Amino acid sequence: MRKIYISGKINYILQDYLESLGYTLVFVENTGVVQDGISCHPDIFMCKMGISDDAPIIFAKENEVGMSYPEDVAFNAACTGKYFFHKLAATNQRVLALAQSMGMKMIDVRQGYTKCSMVIVDETSIITYDEGIVKACSRYPEISVLKVQPGHCRLVGFDTGFIGGCSGRVENKVIFNGNLERHPDFRRICDFIRARGLECIWFPEYELTDIGSIIPGME
């Protein structure tokens, strides 16, 4: 079964679109484990170990995620398949072990909310606003990084959301939850994605909103 793990607060327009692609949606609901604003975010409670739909997903067990930073980022790594990005001192040990067993190159960054901060485009291409992630990637010339302006997306309960949390790679599409056209780097983002042979999908009917990533998986 093809699944997508998604916030229970998903907009019905995105829900209808994902279901039209043939996916069954698995909703993440608030259990009071972390702050309300991120309590329904899949990328807080699971880590997808690559870009393909059938890449393994490792799920948090009870007591592996906590209310405060850095306990709330233990599973918020960003994985392209070739590369594993996270604040490694904060990463859950089961996640680290799996990434290492899969032969990923480990890239230590200062930003604990790594997946929130990064749009994964393909195995060697990412989009981020975070200067620390850009600097860490500069040591790997094979990684293409599009640096964009921070903010310009909504996250209920916070001043701003993160662009990575608005997005997800699904098949040959990079999907954004809301109106990407209102982002000042809209054209650059679309061009970067399309240059890699992928579609860029967004929904002009509502505001670009951080929902903790769109995470496809297989049963």
Backbone as a ProteinNet text record, in pm:
[ID]
protein_1_A
[PRIMARY]
MRKIYISGKINYILQDYLESLGYTLVFVENTGVVQDGISCHPDIFMCKMGISDDAPIIFAKENEVGMSYPEDVAFNAACTGKYFFHKLAATNQRVLALAQSMGMKMIDVRQGYTKCSMVIVDETSIITYDEGIVKACSRYPEISVLKVQPGHCRLVGFDTGFIGGCSGRVENKVIFNGNLERHPDFRRICDFIRARGLECIWFPEYELTDIGSIIPGME
[TERTIARY]
84.6	0	87.8	54.4	127.4	65.4	148.3	100.8	170.5	105.7	171.9	138.5	242.8	226.9	218.8	115.8	83.9	16.9	30.3	-36.2	-186.9	-247.6	-392.9	-458.7	-379.9	-432.2	-415.4	-399	-380.4	-498	-468	-573.3	-640.2	-770.4	-844	-799.6	-745.6	-700.7	-579.6	-483.3	-368	-411.6	-502.1	-550.8	-611.6	-697.8	-761.1	-657	-556.3	-453.3	-373.2	-329.1	-248.4	-329.4	-454.6	-539	-563.1	-566.2	-584.4	-464.9	-349	-229.6	-229.4	-328.3	-340.7	-282.1	-257.8	-200	-309	-286.3	-366.2	-296.1	-368.8	-308.7	-316.3	-204.5	-196.1	-174.2	-272	-269.1	-197.8	-110	-43.1	-124.7	-165.7	-249.3	-174.2	-225.6	-163.8	-178.3	-65.9	-67.4	-10.8	22.6	73.8	218.3	290.7	430.2	524.3	493.1	576.7	488.6	549.5	474.1	357.8	250	129.9	156.3	240.9	262.5	322.8	394.5	457.8	405.2	297.5	249.4	191	152.6	98.7	198.1	323.4	421.5	488.4	472.6	535.1	686.3	753.6	899.7	954.9	868.1	909.6	909	826	803.8	854.8	911.8	963.8	1072.9	1158.5	1266	1268.4	1251	1255.3	1399.4	1447.6	1589.6	1623.7	1569.5	1599.5	1484.6	1501.6	1400.8	1297.8	1331.1	1237.5	1118.8	1003.4	884.4	905	989.9	1009	1128.6	1189.3	1296.7	1239.9	1316.8	1263.6	1234.1	1136.6	1102.5	1121.1	1189.5	1207.8	1121.2	1041	941.8	987.1	955.3	987.9	906.3	972	904.3	868.4	790.2	751.3	875.3	876	982.9	1108.7	1103.9	1220.4	1213.5	1099.3	1083.1	1028.8	1080.3	1037.7	988.2	939.8	875.9	974.6	1096.1	1191	1302.4	1363.3	1479.9	1599.8	1682.4	1685.4	1607.6	1533.4	1460.5	1354.3	1307.4	1202.8	1256.8	1388.5	1445	1517	1501.5	1579.1	1558.7	1440	1409.4	1401.3	1439.8	1421.7	1543.1	1604.1	1714.2	1659.9	1745.1	1710.9	1801.7	1741.7	1818.1	1787.7	1891.2	1871.2	1890.3	1945.3	1983.9	2134.7	2201.5	2347.4	2399.2	2321.9	2367.8	2266.5	2320.8	2241	2278.5	2183.1	2206.1	2135.8	2209.1	2145.2	2248	2196.8	2281.4	2306.7	2418.5	2439	2436.9	2472.1	2467.3	2324.7	2227.4	2086.4	2011.9	2074.7	2005.8	1979.7	1861.8	1830.7	1930.4	1974	2079	2033.3	1907.1	1858	1861.4	1829.8	1834.6	1978.6	2070.3	2211.7	2262.8	2229.3	2277.8	2225.9	2099.1	2043.3	2108.9	2129.4	2194.6	2335.2	2406.8	2542.3	2542	2446.7	2438.7	2401.5	2331.7	2294	2404.2	2513.9	2628.9	2616.1	2529.1	2514.8	2635.7	2666.3	2769.8	2706.3	2764.7	2706	2755.3	2661.9	2695.7	2636.2	2723.8	2683	2653.8	2535.1	2496.7	2453.2	2447.6	2409.7	2258.9	2184.6	2038.4	1975.2	1918.4	1855.3	1727.5	1653.1	1531.5	1571.8	1648.4	1712.6	1612.7	1528	1430.9	1334.1	1295	1208.6	1271.7	1404	1477.2	1523.2	1492.9	1552	1447.2	1441.1	1364.4	1458.9	1426.5	1507.6	1456.2	1541.6	1503.5	1545.2	1673.4	1720.1	1838.3	1911	2014.7	2128.9	2147.3	2257.5	2211.4	2081.7	2029.6	1931.4	1952.2	1864.3	1835.4	1729.4	1695.1	1687.4	1749.1	1743.7	1765.4	1716.7	1743.1	1857.1	1899.1	1985.3	2132.8	2195.3	2334.4	2428.7	2399.4	2484	2480.4	2362.3	2351.3	2426.1	2412.6	2485.3	2635.7	2683.5	2827.3	2874.4	2795.5	2833.6	2841.7	2749.9	2747.9	2861	2918.2	3024.6	3148	3157.7	3270.4	3248.4	3131	3096.6	3053.3	3147.3	3114.5	3011.8	2990.7	2891.7	2749.3	2730.1	2596.7	2559.5	2445.9	2394.4	2297.2	2319.6	2236.2	2178.5	2047.8	1982.1	1949	2013.7	1985.4	1874.4	1770.2	1655.5	1637.1	1550	1522.2	1445.9	1473.8	1401	1258.9	1175.2	1037.1	947.6	846.9	749	662.4	650	554	498.2	379.4	303	325	333.6	333.2	255.9	141.7	52.9	125.1	120.4	183.4	325.1	380.5	516.8	517.4	626.1	637	643.3	708.6	722.2	743.1	721.4	750.5	876.9	908.1	1027.5	987.1	1060.1	1021.4	1029.4	1123	1129.5	1004.6	950	828	704.1	716.4	605.8	608.6	707.7	736.7	747.4	753	780.3	809	902	931.2	842.2	755.8	663.5	680	731.9	760.5	851.3	811.7	894.8	848.8	782.5	727.9	785.5	812.6	837.9	714.9	642.7	511.8	523.7	464.4	462.9	319.6	304.1	172.9	131	70.3	21.6	77.7	69.5	98.5	246.2	323.4	466.5	492.8	396.8	414.9	440.2	395.6	414.3	552.9	629.7	767.2	855	940.7	1021.5	1116.9	1149.4	1238.5	1161.3	1035.5	949.3	1010.6	1051.8	1104.9	1232.9	1319	1445.8	1419.4	1322.1	1288.1	1234.7	1140.9	1084.1	1191.4	1276.7	1380.8	1478	1514.3	1607.7	1550.6	1423.2	1358	1340.5	1293.1	1267.2	1395.7	1505.4	1633.9	1680.8	1622.6	1657.4	1553.6	1471.2	1375.3	1254.9	1224.8	1114.6	1007.5	885.4	775.7	774.9	735.4	715.5	565.9	506.9	362.1	333.9	235.4	193.1	45.5	-12	-156	-183.4	-218.4	-234.9	-355.8	-441.9	-565.7	-542.9	-427.6	-406.8	-259.2	-233.3	-100.4	-3.1	120.6	226.4	242.4	228.1	216.5	304.2	376.8	462.1	373.3	369.6	291.8	380.6	512	599.9	631.9	636	676.6	565.8	580.6	493	579.6	547.1	638.7	573.3	609.3	553.2	626.2	553.9	613.9	535.9	594.4	531.5	508.3	400.9	373.6	428.5
-120.2	0	124.8	220.4	346.4	443.3	493.5	581.4	715.5	815.1	940.9	977	1001.3	1046.8	1198.9	1251.6	1393.3	1446	1573.3	1636.9	1619.3	1595	1589.2	1722.6	1829.3	1962.5	1999.2	1900.7	1920.8	1996.4	2084.3	2151.7	2050.4	2061.5	1963.6	1964.6	2077.2	2084.8	1994.6	2002.1	1912.1	1768.1	1745.5	1609.6	1549	1624.1	1574.2	1543.9	1630.1	1609.4	1481.6	1463.5	1345.4	1217.4	1221.5	1102.8	1074.9	1179.3	1159.4	1090.4	1095.8	1026.6	878.8	838.5	698.3	663	764.2	739.3	733.6	648.5	647.5	738.3	833.1	927.6	873.9	884	846.8	976	1013.2	1142.4	1135.1	1233	1248.9	1348.7	1306.3	1390	1430.5	1531	1583.9	1485.3	1441.5	1353.7	1423.2	1552.6	1627.3	1599.5	1534.7	1497.1	1615.2	1701	1816.8	1941.9	2058.4	2183.9	2174.5	2243.7	2235.9	2266.9	2367	2410.1	2304.3	2208.6	2102.3	1963.9	1961	1835.3	1739.1	1790.6	1704.9	1686.9	1721.8	1721.5	1584.6	1519.4	1388.9	1389.9	1497.9	1496.3	1511.9	1528	1525	1381.7	1298	1163.4	1051.1	1083.9	980.8	1040.5	954.2	998.2	907.1	965.9	891	888	767.7	747.2	751.1	848.4	863.2	928.3	953	1026.3	937.1	811.4	725.2	690.1	665.2	631.8	508.6	414.8	291.6	296	413.3	426.4	397.7	330.5	297.5	421.5	408.3	513.5	456	528.7	485.2	574.8	511.9	581.6	592.8	704.6	723.9	630.1	572.8	493.5	584.3	531.6	607.4	654.2	779.8	843	872.9	856.6	891.7	1035.2	1101.7	1242.4	1313.7	1434.2	1507.4	1647.1	1715.3	1845.1	1955.6	1950.3	2061.1	2027.2	2131.9	2115.1	2074.1	1977.8	1909.4	1777	1744.8	1617.6	1610.5	1727.4	1726.2	1715.3	1713	1705.4	1573.8	1476	1352.2	1278.9	1298.3	1231.4	1329.1	1454.8	1557.7	1572.7	1461.4	1460.4	1469.1	1511.9	1516.5	1418.9	1326.5	1220.9	1222	1230.3	1223.3	1081	995.2	860.9	849.9	948.2	953.3	1026.3	1125	1212.5	1216.4	1228.8	1236.9	1367	1459.6	1591.5	1599.7	1635.5	1661.6	1715.5	1767.8	1797.9	1663.5	1601.9	1460.8	1432.9	1531.2	1511.4	1495.8	1541.3	1534.1	1418.9	1348.6	1246	1121.1	1064.7	937.2	830.7	748.6	650.7	544.6	508.7	410.7	469.6	599	665.8	672.5	710.1	716.4	581.3	478.2	344.7	299.7	328.5	289.4	367.1	497.2	577.4	526.2	491.6	440.1	304.7	219.5	87.1	96.7	204.8	226.6	296	327.5	386.2	533.4	604.6	747.5	825.1	934	1025.6	1119.4	1125.2	1200.6	1345.4	1440	1582.1	1647.3	1689.2	1749.9	1897.8	1942.1	2082.7	2135.1	2264.8	2324.5	2328.5	2326.1	2338.7	2204	2194.5	2069.8	2039.3	2145.5	2126.8	2117.5	2014.5	2006.6	1980	1879.5	1850.3	1966.9	2029.9	2147.6	2255.6	2261	2370.5	2339.7	2219.8	2175.6	2111.4	2157	2089.6	1991.8	1863.1	1762.5	1748.9	1779.4	1775.8	1643.1	1610.8	1479	1438.9	1335.7	1283.6	1380.9	1476.3	1571.5	1716.5	1742.1	1878.2	1910.9	2025.3	2068.4	2217.4	2259.9	2401.4	2432	2540.5	2578.6	2728.9	2783	2921.4	2929.5	2814.8	2810.5	2824	2929.1	2957	2847	2789.5	2682.9	2558.3	2525.2	2410.8	2439.7	2561.6	2600.4	2585.6	2632.4	2625.8	2481.1	2396.8	2255.9	2187.9	2222.5	2162	2211.7	2325.9	2382.5	2292.4	2201.1	2106.6	1990.4	1985.7	1875.9	1936.4	1958	2028.6	1956.9	1828.3	1754.2	1784.8	1851	1886.8	2024.8	2031.4	2159	2216.2	2340.4	2405.1	2534.3	2547.2	2673.9	2740.8	2854.2	2928.9	3029.9	3025.5	3114	3200.5	3297.7	3384.7	3308.6	3336.4	3269.3	3320.8	3242.8	3285.8	3271	3357.5	3360.7	3234.7	3167.4	3057.9	3057	3004.9	3013.7	2890	2910.5	2801	2848.7	2788.8	2831.9	2823.1	2932.9	2936.5	2989.7	3014.9	3066	3186.2	3265.4	3383.1	3344.7	3232.5	3186.9	3036.8	2979.6	2838	2820.3	2695.4	2661.1	2600.8	2635.1	2592.2	2440.9	2376	2230.6	2164	2219.2	2164.9	2187.5	2273.7	2297.9	2200.1	2111.3	2041.6	1890.9	1823.3	1679.7	1633.5	1540.3	1477.7	1353.9	1352.8	1242.6	1202.4	1082.4	1035.3	1137.4	1189.6	1286.3	1429.7	1451.7	1583	1633.2	1763.1	1829.8	1914.7	1878.8	1938.5	2036.8	2154	2255.9	2276.6	2284.1	2298.1	2444.7	2490.1	2626.9	2704.6	2835.3	2924.4	2961.9	2882	2908.6	3038.5	3082.7	3203.8	3326.6	3324	3439	3442.1	3336.5	3335.2	3418.8	3505.7	3592.5	3516.5	3393.3	3313.1	3210.2	3236.6	3142.7	3095.3	3188.4	3152.2	3070.3	3108.7	3036.7	2894.7	2880.7	2748.2	2659.4	2710.8	2633.1	2594.1	2689.3	2661.4	2555.4	2563.5	2468	2326.6	2313.9	2183	2129.3	2213.2	2169	2135.6	2201.7	2172.1	2030.4	1969.2	1832.8	1731.3	1774.3	1685.6	1652.8	1737.9	1714.2	1820.7	1785.3	1881.3	1957.8	2082.9	2164.4	2192.1	2146.3	2154.7	2244.7	2333.5	2417.4	2449.7	2516.5	2540	2687.2	2766.5	2910.2	2948.5	2852.6	2884.7	2920.8	2884.4	2913.6	2938.9	2995.8	3041.5	2924.7	2946.1	2847.6	2820	2692.7	2657.4	2538	2550.4	2443.4	2341.5	2219	2111.3	1992	2015.3	1908.3	1807.3	1853.2	1773.5	1680.6	1639.3	1542	1418.7	1307.7	1193.4	1069.3	1032.8	910.8	786.5	675.5	550	431	315	192.4	98.6	21.9	-74.9	-210.2
0	0	0	-85.2	-89.9	10.4	99.5	205.6	199	254.9	285.8	429.5	507.8	645.3	643.1	706.2	690.9	818	841.2	955.5	948.4	1063.5	1070.4	1041.8	1035.5	1005.9	858.2	773.7	630.8	569.3	474.6	397.7	305	289.1	208.7	62.6	14.9	-125.2	-145.5	-54.6	-61.7	-40.4	54.2	79	-47.2	-113.6	-236.1	-343	-354.6	-455.9	-428.5	-305.3	-271.8	-289.6	-250.8	-268.8	-417.2	-499.1	-643.4	-706.3	-640.8	-688.8	-650.1	-570.6	-532.9	-397.9	-314.3	-182	-74.8	23.2	145.2	245.4	302.1	395.9	537.5	608.2	748.7	825.7	906.8	972.6	1107.3	1129.9	1259.3	1340.8	1459.1	1544.5	1671	1738.7	1860.3	1975.2	2029.9	2147.1	2271.3	2258.5	2372.2	2406.1	2315.3	2342.3	2323.1	2223.6	2193.7	2191.5	2165	2160.9	2061.8	2092.8	2010.3	1863.2	1836.5	1699.2	1608.6	1666.8	1587.4	1626.2	1700.9	1759	1656.2	1540.2	1433.3	1318.9	1340.7	1232.7	1218.5	1104.2	1084.7	1103.6	1058.6	1064	1205.2	1303	1443.8	1496.5	1439.6	1493.8	1404.7	1290.8	1201.2	1114.3	1062.5	974.8	853.2	736.4	610.4	561.2	529.3	504.4	355.1	284.2	142.6	70.4	-61.4	-137.2	-204.4	-229.4	-301	-212.6	-275.4	-198.5	-111.4	-156	-80	14.9	33	132.4	271.3	357.1	489.4	573.3	660.3	756.1	895.7	980.2	1118.9	1207.5	1292.8	1373.2	1518.3	1579.8	1721.2	1808	1905.9	2007.8	2125.2	2216	2334.7	2409.2	2448.5	2526.2	2444.6	2311.2	2229.4	2178.2	2196.9	2161.5	2284.1	2311.1	2429.2	2398.3	2500.6	2484.5	2447.2	2500.2	2486.7	2387.4	2333.4	2248	2334.1	2294.9	2165.1	2160.9	2267.5	2267.4	2156.8	2112.6	2009.8	1867.5	1851.5	1715.6	1688.6	1775.4	1764.9	1632.6	1569.5	1442.8	1325.5	1348	1246.1	1154.4	1121.5	1026	884	791.3	648.6	575.6	502.6	436.8	287.2	205.5	60.9	9	89.7	46.6	44.5	-15.7	-13.8	109.6	155.4	262.7	376.3	497.2	619.5	687.8	696.7	755.5	890.5	993.8	1122.7	1220.7	1332.1	1447.5	1515.6	1485.2	1517.2	1667.2	1747.9	1892.6	1943.1	1863.8	1903.8	1837.3	1743.5	1665.8	1748.2	1733.8	1797.1	1752.1	1844.8	1814.1	1714.6	1715.9	1617.2	1476.5	1466.1	1336.5	1286	1374.1	1336.5	1289.1	1363.4	1328.9	1192.9	1164.2	1035.8	922.1	940.1	836.8	807.9	913.5	895.9	826.8	862.5	800.3	653.2	614.2	475.2	395.3	463	394.7	363.8	433.9	409.3	460.7	392.3	438.3	540.3	660.1	769.8	766.9	765.2	763.2	887.2	976.1	1102.6	1081.5	1124.6	1111.5	1248.1	1262.6	1390.6	1408.5	1300.1	1303.6	1338.3	1458.7	1499.6	1422.9	1384.5	1304.5	1156.8	1125.9	994.8	884	900.9	795.8	778.1	887.2	876.6	789.4	791.8	728.6	587.3	536.3	410.5	319.2	195.5	90.9	22.6	29.4	-38.3	-181.4	-276.9	-418.6	-481.1	-472.3	-515.2	-428.2	-466.2	-376.7	-353.3	-444	-429.5	-440.9	-425.2	-440.6	-328.8	-264.2	-155.5	-167.5	-100.3	-87.1	61.6	104.5	245.7	259.5	371.4	407.7	508.8	564.6	682.2	643.1	691.2	655.5	703.7	820.6	872.9	785.3	732.2	641.9	511.9	460.9	339.6	360.9	475.1	504.5	515.5	582.7	595.6	459.7	370.2	236.5	148.5	182.4	98.7	95.5	190.8	193.3	97	36.2	-54.4	-188.5	-278.8	-404.4	-491.2	-466.8	-545	-501.2	-386.5	-338.4	-391.3	-459	-508.9	-406.1	-367.1	-265.6	-321.9	-314.3	-344.1	-211.5	-184	-61.7	-90	-7.4	-24.5	99.2	88.7	202.3	310.1	437	545.3	556.3	624.3	650.4	529	523.9	414.2	409.7	521.9	533	675.5	687.9	811.8	897.9	1027.7	1124.7	1246.2	1269.4	1377	1511.2	1587.6	1718.4	1717.4	1598.4	1585.7	1491.8	1498.7	1413.1	1266.1	1237.6	1099.4	1097.1	980.5	961.2	879.7	846.7	772	637.3	533.6	399.6	382	450.2	440.4	492.6	599.4	657.5	573.3	470.5	376.5	259.8	255.2	130.5	147	32.6	30.4	-110.9	-124.2	-254	-265.9	-365.7	-390.8	-537	-560.2	-696.2	-764.8	-878.9	-951.7	-927.4	-814	-781.3	-649.2	-643.3	-515.5	-488.3	-382.9	-355.1	-239.4	-256.7	-151.4	-103.5	26.4	88.5	90.8	-19.2	-23.5	-141.2	-131.1	-243.1	-247.3	-316.8	-331.2	-407.1	-487.5	-567.6	-481.3	-356	-267.6	-204.6	-222.3	-170	-263.1	-208.5	-294.4	-387.3	-354.6	-438.8	-521.4	-545.9	-618.3	-749.8	-834	-965.5	-953.4	-862.9	-844.3	-794.8	-704.8	-652.1	-764.6	-842.2	-952.5	-1053.3	-1089.6	-1188	-1137.2	-1010.4	-949.7	-954.2	-921.6	-920	-1062.1	-1151.2	-1288.8	-1362.8	-1328.6	-1391.9	-1361.7	-1258.1	-1220.8	-1270.2	-1364.3	-1427.9	-1343	-1245	-1152.5	-1169.6	-1130.5	-1129.4	-997.8	-1005	-885.1	-872.9	-762.9	-742.2	-622	-636.9	-524.1	-541.9	-440.9	-439.1	-406.9	-508	-488	-403.4	-371.5	-300	-153.3	-96.3	45.5	74.7	190.5	229.2	244.8	199.8	218.9	368.3	406.8	548.9	583.1	691.9	744.4	817.1	765.3	828.3	867.1	874.7	918.4	810.8	687.1	570.7	521.7	398.2	332.2	310.9	377.3	382.8	324	200.3	141.2	190.6	191.9	233.9	179	191.5	142.7	261.7	253.9	360.7	319.6
[MASK]
+++++++++++++++++++++++++++++++++++++++++++++++++++++++++++++++++++++++++++++++++++++++++++++++++++++++++++++++++++++++++++++++++++++++++++++++++++++++++++++++++++++++++++++++++++++++++++++++++++++++++++++++++++++++++++

